CSV table of C-alpha atoms in Angstrom, one decimal:
chain,number,residue,atom,x,y,z
A,198,MET,CA,0.1,0.1,-0.1
A,199,LYS,CA,2.5,2.4,0.7
A,200,PHE,CA,4.4,1.4,-2.7
A,201,LEU,CA,1.5,2.0,-4.3
A,202,LEU,CA,0.9,5.8,-2.9
A,203,VAL,CA,5.0,6.6,-3.1
A,204,LEU,CA,3.9,5.6,-7.1
A,205,ILE,CA,1.7,7.5,-7.3
A,206,GLY,CA,2.9,10.8,-6.2
A,207,VAL,CA,5.9,10.2,-8.3
A,208,LEU,CA,3.7,10.6,-11.2
A,209,VAL,CA,2.0,13.2,-10.5
A,210,PHE,CA,5.5,15.1,-9.8
A,211,VAL,CA,6.5,14.1,-13.0
A,212,GLY,CA,3.1,15.2,-15.3
A,213,CYS,CA,3.3,18.5,-12.7
A,214,SER,CA,7.0,19.3,-14.0
A,215,LYS,CA,6.1,18.2,-17.4
A,216,SER,CA,3.1,20.0,-17.5
A,217,PHE,CA,5.3,23.7,-16.0
A,218,LYS,CA,7.6,23.0,-18.8
A,219,GLU,CA,5.4,23.2,-21.4
A,220,VAL,CA,4.5,26.6,-20.2
A,221,GLU,CA,7.7,28.6,-20.3
A,222,PRO,CA,8.0,31.3,-21.9
A,223,LYS,CA,10.3,31.0,-25.0
A,224,GLU,CA,13.9,31.8,-25.0
A,225,GLU,CA,14.6,35.1,-26.9
A,226,VAL,CA,16.6,34.8,-29.9
A,227,ASP,CA,20.5,34.3,-29.3
A,228,SER,CA,22.3,37.4,-30.3
A,229,SER,CA,24.8,35.1,-32.2
A,230,ASP,CA,21.8,33.8,-34.8
A,231,LEU,CA,21.1,37.6,-35.3
A,232,PHE,CA,24.7,38.4,-35.9
A,233,ALA,CA,25.2,35.7,-37.7
A,234,SER,CA,23.6,38.0,-40.7
A,235,GLU,CA,25.4,41.2,-42.6
A,236,ILE,CA,24.4,43.4,-39.9
A,237,MET,CA,27.8,43.2,-37.9
A,238,GLN,CA,29.6,44.2,-41.4
A,239,LYS,CA,27.3,46.7,-42.6
A,240,TYR,CA,26.9,49.0,-39.4
A,241,ASP,CA,31.1,48.4,-38.5
A,242,ILE,CA,29.3,46.6,-34.7
A,243,SER,CA,33.1,45.1,-32.9
A,244,PRO,CA,32.3,41.1,-31.7
A,245,ASN,CA,32.8,42.7,-28.3
A,246,ASP,CA,29.7,44.6,-28.3
A,247,THR,CA,27.6,42.0,-29.2
A,248,SER,CA,27.3,39.9,-25.8
A,249,GLY,CA,23.2,40.7,-24.5
A,250,LEU,CA,22.7,43.1,-27.5
A,251,LYS,CA,19.5,43.1,-30.0
A,252,ILE,CA,19.6,45.6,-32.3
A,253,PHE,CA,16.1,46.9,-32.9
A,254,GLY,CA,16.2,49.9,-35.9
A,255,PHE,CA,18.6,52.3,-37.8
A,256,ALA,CA,18.6,56.0,-37.1
A,257,GLU,CA,18.8,59.3,-38.9
A,258,ASN,CA,18.4,62.7,-39.0
A,259,ASN,CA,19.5,65.6,-41.1
A,260,GLY,CA,22.7,63.6,-41.8
A,261,ASN,CA,23.0,61.8,-38.6
A,262,PHE,CA,22.6,57.8,-39.1
A,263,ALA,CA,23.5,56.0,-36.1
A,264,ILE,CA,22.1,51.9,-35.3
A,265,LEU,CA,19.9,51.1,-32.4
A,266,GLY,CA,19.5,47.6,-29.9
A,267,ASN,CA,18.8,47.0,-26.6
A,268,LYS,CA,21.7,45.8,-24.6
A,269,ASN,CA,21.1,43.7,-21.2
A,270,GLY,CA,17.9,46.0,-20.6
A,271,HIS,CA,19.7,49.5,-21.6
A,272,LEU,CA,19.3,51.4,-24.7
A,273,TRP,CA,22.4,51.1,-27.4
A,274,VAL,CA,23.5,53.4,-29.9
A,275,GLN,CA,25.8,53.4,-32.2
A,276,LEU,CA,26.4,56.4,-34.3
A,277,LEU,CA,27.8,55.7,-37.7
A,278,GLU,CA,29.2,57.8,-40.4
A,279,ASP,CA,27.7,56.8,-44.4
A,280,ASN,CA,30.6,55.6,-46.3
A,281,LEU,CA,28.5,56.3,-49.4
A,282,ASN,CA,28.9,52.4,-50.7
A,283,GLY,CA,26.2,51.0,-48.6
A,284,THR,CA,28.1,50.4,-45.6
A,285,PHE,CA,28.9,53.0,-42.5
A,286,LYS,CA,31.4,53.3,-40.2
A,287,LYS,CA,32.3,53.5,-36.3
A,288,GLU,CA,32.3,56.9,-34.9
A,289,THR,CA,31.6,56.0,-31.0
A,290,ASN,CA,28.8,54.1,-29.2
A,291,PHE,CA,27.2,54.3,-25.9
A,292,ILE,CA,24.7,53.4,-23.4
A,293,VAL,CA,22.4,55.2,-21.9
A,294,ASN,CA,22.3,53.6,-17.7
A,295,ALA,CA,18.5,53.9,-17.2
A,296,LYS,CA,16.3,51.1,-17.5
A,297,PHE,CA,15.2,51.3,-21.5
A,298,ASN,CA,11.4,50.3,-22.0
A,299,ASP,CA,10.4,48.0,-25.0
A,300,TRP,CA,7.0,47.2,-24.6
A,301,ILE,CA,4.5,50.5,-23.7
A,302,GLU,CA,0.9,50.5,-23.1
A,303,ILE,CA,-1.0,53.3,-23.7
A,304,ASP,CA,-4.7,54.2,-22.4
A,305,LEU,CA,-6.4,56.2,-25.5
A,306,GLY,CA,-9.4,56.8,-23.1
A,307,TYR,CA,-12.9,54.8,-23.9
A,308,GLY,CA,-12.0,51.5,-23.2
A,309,GLU,CA,-9.0,51.5,-26.3
A,310,LYS,CA,-5.4,50.8,-25.5
A,311,LYS,CA,-2.3,51.0,-27.8
A,312,VAL,CA,1.0,49.4,-27.8
A,313,ILE,CA,4.4,50.8,-28.3
A,314,GLU,CA,6.4,47.5,-29.0
A,315,VAL,CA,10.5,47.6,-30.0
A,316,ASN,CA,10.6,45.0,-32.9
A,317,TYR,CA,14.3,43.1,-32.8
A,318,LEU,CA,15.5,41.6,-35.7
A,319,ASN,CA,16.2,37.7,-36.2
A,320,TRP,CA,19.0,36.9,-38.1
A,321,ASN,CA,17.5,36.9,-41.7
A,322,ASP,CA,15.5,40.5,-41.0
A,323,LYS,CA,16.3,43.4,-43.4
A,324,LEU,CA,15.9,47.0,-41.8
A,325,ASN,CA,12.8,48.4,-43.2
A,326,SER,CA,10.2,51.2,-42.8
A,327,ASN,CA,10.1,49.0,-39.7
A,328,TYR,CA,13.1,49.3,-38.1
A,329,LEU,CA,12.8,53.6,-38.9
A,330,TYR,CA,13.8,55.9,-36.0
A,331,TYR,CA,14.6,59.3,-36.1
A,332,ILE,CA,16.9,61.4,-33.2
A,333,PHE,CA,17.2,64.3,-32.3
A,334,TRP,CA,20.7,65.4,-31.0
A,335,HIS,CA,22.1,67.5,-28.8
A,336,ASP,CA,24.7,65.6,-26.9
A,337,GLN,CA,25.1,62.4,-26.0
A,338,GLU,CA,22.8,63.1,-22.9
A,339,HIS,CA,20.4,64.8,-24.0
A,340,PHE,CA,18.7,63.8,-27.3
A,341,ILE,CA,15.2,62.2,-28.7
A,342,LEU,CA,14.7,59.1,-30.4
A,343,THR,CA,11.7,58.7,-32.2
A,344,LYS,CA,9.9,55.9,-34.3
A,345,TYR,CA,9.3,56.8,-37.6
A,346,THR,CA,5.4,57.0,-37.6
A,347,LYS,CA,6.6,60.0,-35.0
A,348,ASP,CA,3.5,59.4,-32.6
A,349,PHE,CA,5.8,58.4,-29.9
A,350,ALA,CA,9.2,59.3,-28.3
A,351,TRP,CA,11.9,58.3,-25.7
A,352,ILE,CA,13.5,61.4,-24.5
A,353,VAL,CA,16.8,60.8,-22.8
A,354,TYR,CA,17.9,63.5,-20.6
A,355,LYS,CA,20.8,63.0,-18.1
A,356,ASN,CA,21.0,59.1,-17.9
A,357,LYS,CA,17.0,59.1,-17.6
A,358,ILE,CA,14.2,57.6,-20.0
A,359,PHE,CA,10.8,59.8,-20.6
A,360,GLU,CA,8.4,57.9,-22.7
A,361,LYS,CA,6.1,60.4,-24.4
A,362,GLN,CA,2.7,60.2,-26.5
A,363,ALA,CA,4.6,62.9,-29.0
A,364,SER,CA,6.3,64.4,-32.1
A,365,TYR,CA,9.3,66.1,-32.2
A,366,HIS,CA,10.9,68.6,-35.0
A,367,ASP,CA,13.5,70.3,-34.0
A,368,VAL,CA,15.9,71.3,-31.4
A,369,ILE,CA,16.1,74.6,-30.3
A,370,ALA,CA,18.3,75.6,-27.6
A,371,ASN,CA,18.1,73.1,-25.0
A,372,GLY,CA,14.9,71.9,-25.8
A,373,TYR,CA,12.6,71.2,-28.9
A,374,ILE,CA,9.4,71.8,-30.9
A,375,GLY,CA,6.8,69.2,-30.5
A,376,SER,CA,3.7,68.4,-31.3
A,377,PHE,CA,0.7,66.7,-28.7
A,378,PHE,CA,-2.5,65.8,-31.2
A,379,ASP,CA,-3.4,68.5,-31.4
A,380,ASN,CA,-2.4,70.0,-34.7
A,381,LYS,CA,-0.6,72.8,-33.1
A,382,ARG,CA,3.5,73.3,-31.7
A,383,TYR,CA,4.6,73.7,-28.7
A,384,VAL,CA,7.9,74.7,-27.0
A,385,CYS,CA,9.3,72.5,-25.1
A,386,ASN,CA,11.6,71.6,-22.6
A,387,GLU,CA,14.7,69.3,-22.1
A,388,LYS,CA,12.2,66.2,-20.5
A,389,GLY,CA,9.5,67.4,-23.9
A,390,GLU,CA,7.2,68.7,-21.7
A,391,PRO,CA,5.6,71.4,-23.3
A,392,LEU,CA,5.9,75.0,-22.1
A,393,TYR,CA,4.0,77.4,-25.2
A,394,GLU,CA,2.1,77.6,-28.4
A,395,TYR,CA,4.5,77.9,-31.0
A,396,ASN,CA,3.6,79.7,-33.9
A,397,GLY,CA,7.2,81.0,-35.8
A,398,ASN,CA,8.9,79.4,-38.4
A,399,GLY,CA,12.4,78.1,-37.9
A,400,GLU,CA,14.3,81.7,-35.8
A,401,ASN,CA,17.2,81.1,-33.7
A,402,PHE,CA,16.7,80.1,-30.4
A,403,ILE,CA,19.3,81.0,-28.0
A,404,ASN,CA,16.9,80.1,-24.7
A,405,LEU,CA,13.7,78.2,-24.7
A,406,TYR,CA,11.8,81.7,-24.7
A,407,GLU,CA,13.6,84.0,-27.2
A,408,TYR,CA,14.6,84.1,-30.0
A,409,ILE,CA,17.0,85.6,-33.0
A,410,LEU,CA,15.4,87.7,-36.3
A,411,TYR,CA,18.5,88.5,-38.8
A,412,SER,CA,17.6,90.3,-42.5
A,413,SER,CA,20.0,92.4,-44.6
A,414,SER,CA,17.5,95.3,-43.2
A,415,GLY,CA,18.2,94.3,-38.8
A,416,ILE,CA,18.5,92.3,-36.3
A,417,GLU,CA,16.5,91.7,-33.4
A,418,ARG,CA,15.6,89.8,-30.1
A,419,ARG,CA,11.6,88.7,-29.6
A,420,ASN,CA,10.4,86.5,-26.8
A,421,ALA,CA,9.0,83.3,-28.5
A,422,GLU,CA,5.4,82.9,-26.2
A,423,THR,CA,4.6,86.5,-26.3
A,424,GLY,CA,5.7,88.1,-29.9
A,425,LYS,CA,7.3,91.1,-27.9
A,426,VAL,CA,10.4,92.4,-29.1
A,427,ILE,CA,13.4,93.1,-26.5
A,428,TRP,CA,15.6,94.8,-29.1
A,429,GLU,CA,16.0,96.1,-32.8
A,430,THR,CA,19.3,96.9,-34.3
A,431,GLN,CA,18.9,98.6,-37.9
A,432,LEU,CA,21.6,97.5,-40.3
A,433,GLU,CA,22.5,100.4,-43.2
A,434,LYS,CA,21.3,99.5,-47.0
A,435,MET,CA,23.4,96.6,-48.8
A,436,GLY,CA,24.7,96.1,-51.8
A,437,GLU,CA,23.6,98.7,-55.1
A,438,VAL,CA,20.6,98.6,-57.0
A,439,ILE,CA,21.9,98.4,-61.0
A,440,ASP,CA,19.5,99.6,-63.7
A,441,GLY,CA,16.4,98.8,-60.9
A,442,HIS,CA,18.0,95.5,-60.0
A,443,GLU,CA,18.0,94.7,-56.1
A,444,PRO,CA,21.3,92.6,-55.4
A,445,LYS,CA,20.8,88.9,-54.4
A,446,ILE,CA,22.5,88.8,-50.5
A,447,GLU,CA,22.5,85.1,-48.4
A,448,SER,CA,23.1,85.3,-45.4
A,449,SER,CA,23.9,83.3,-41.7
A,450,MET,CA,24.0,83.4,-38.5
A,451,GLU,CA,25.3,82.2,-35.8
A,452,ILE,CA,26.1,83.1,-31.8
A,453,LYS,CA,28.7,82.7,-29.8
A,454,ASP,CA,30.1,84.4,-26.3
A,455,ASP,CA,26.9,86.4,-26.3
A,456,VAL,CA,27.4,87.5,-29.9
A,457,VAL,CA,25.4,87.6,-32.6
A,458,SER,CA,27.6,87.0,-36.2
A,459,CYS,CA,25.6,87.8,-39.1
A,460,THR,CA,27.3,87.1,-42.5
A,461,PHE,CA,25.8,88.6,-45.7
A,462,ASN,CA,27.4,87.4,-48.7
A,463,ILE,CA,26.0,90.2,-51.3
A,464,THR,CA,26.4,89.5,-55.5
A,465,ASN,CA,25.6,93.0,-57.2
A,466,TYR,CA,23.7,92.7,-60.7
A,467,ASP,CA,26.5,93.3,-62.7
A,468,GLY,CA,28.7,90.4,-61.5
A,469,SER,CA,30.5,92.4,-58.4
A,470,LYS,CA,30.3,90.8,-54.8
A,471,GLU,CA,31.4,91.8,-50.8
A,472,THR,CA,30.9,89.8,-47.7
A,473,LYS,CA,29.4,92.2,-44.6
A,474,ILE,CA,29.9,90.3,-41.2
A,475,ILE,CA,27.7,92.4,-38.7
A,476,ASN,CA,28.3,91.0,-35.4
A,477,VAL,CA,26.6,92.3,-32.1
A,478,ASP,CA,25.9,92.7,-28.7
A,479,ILE,CA,23.1,89.9,-28.0
A,480,GLU,CA,22.3,91.4,-24.5
A,481,THR,CA,21.8,95.1,-25.7
A,482,GLY,CA,21.8,94.7,-29.8
A,483,GLU,CA,24.7,97.5,-30.4
A,484,ILE,CA,26.8,96.7,-33.1
A,485,ILE,CA,30.2,95.7,-32.0
A,486,ASN,CA,33.8,95.8,-33.8
A,487,LEU,CA,35.5,92.4,-32.8
């Protein structure tokens, strides 16, 4: 009788063990499978970096390129230089210390939800639009990574990662221009949080609330939130009007050490050329000689 009870107990234990193993989650794709493809070669990934690394995307923005991955639960970024032959050269790579959340459920209200999920490459996958991201840089401690659909972003700020259901367009001062699904644009701080509605068009921000406007006729500093002019400096007319033809003027601006430096390349109708550089004190608007 005792033997029968023991035998029944063993059979129950074996049955439970088998049942438990059947519901275990599948193991993640082995990184060796991922890097059996041409990805390492194409994106100049060192074998030393492959431990614990899963690639999920390629990022580009205004000539900046990066390959993106999850390395042991952290965001891994490798900056790239385009070799212009279908391959890239590594400039540097780094890891963000904060935990990288690669599966996010967003409550849309009314019983609806949306899932933002990172798709990792298998060994035979090719990078296509499903793996495309945009990256907006300040530096390695301040940048935004957003999906190509531009409706969600991870904002990296001092080794913290903030998740925002928003679309970001431009880097300004120490913040960004972003949209929050109301067809309006906002000036946002370094954490991606909206500060005020923005109705401008590509001004040169010197901080999150002020910008510089310039042309061949004048330079001015304005409050971006209110539109109030803080100072305005009129410039003398540049170039010559020849036979009723105005000169062509190309301009650029740089801010350095509290000085606004505007360069004007002037071409007159007769082909004669001239370059003028105007330097203005950023606090007072006074023209200064350097």
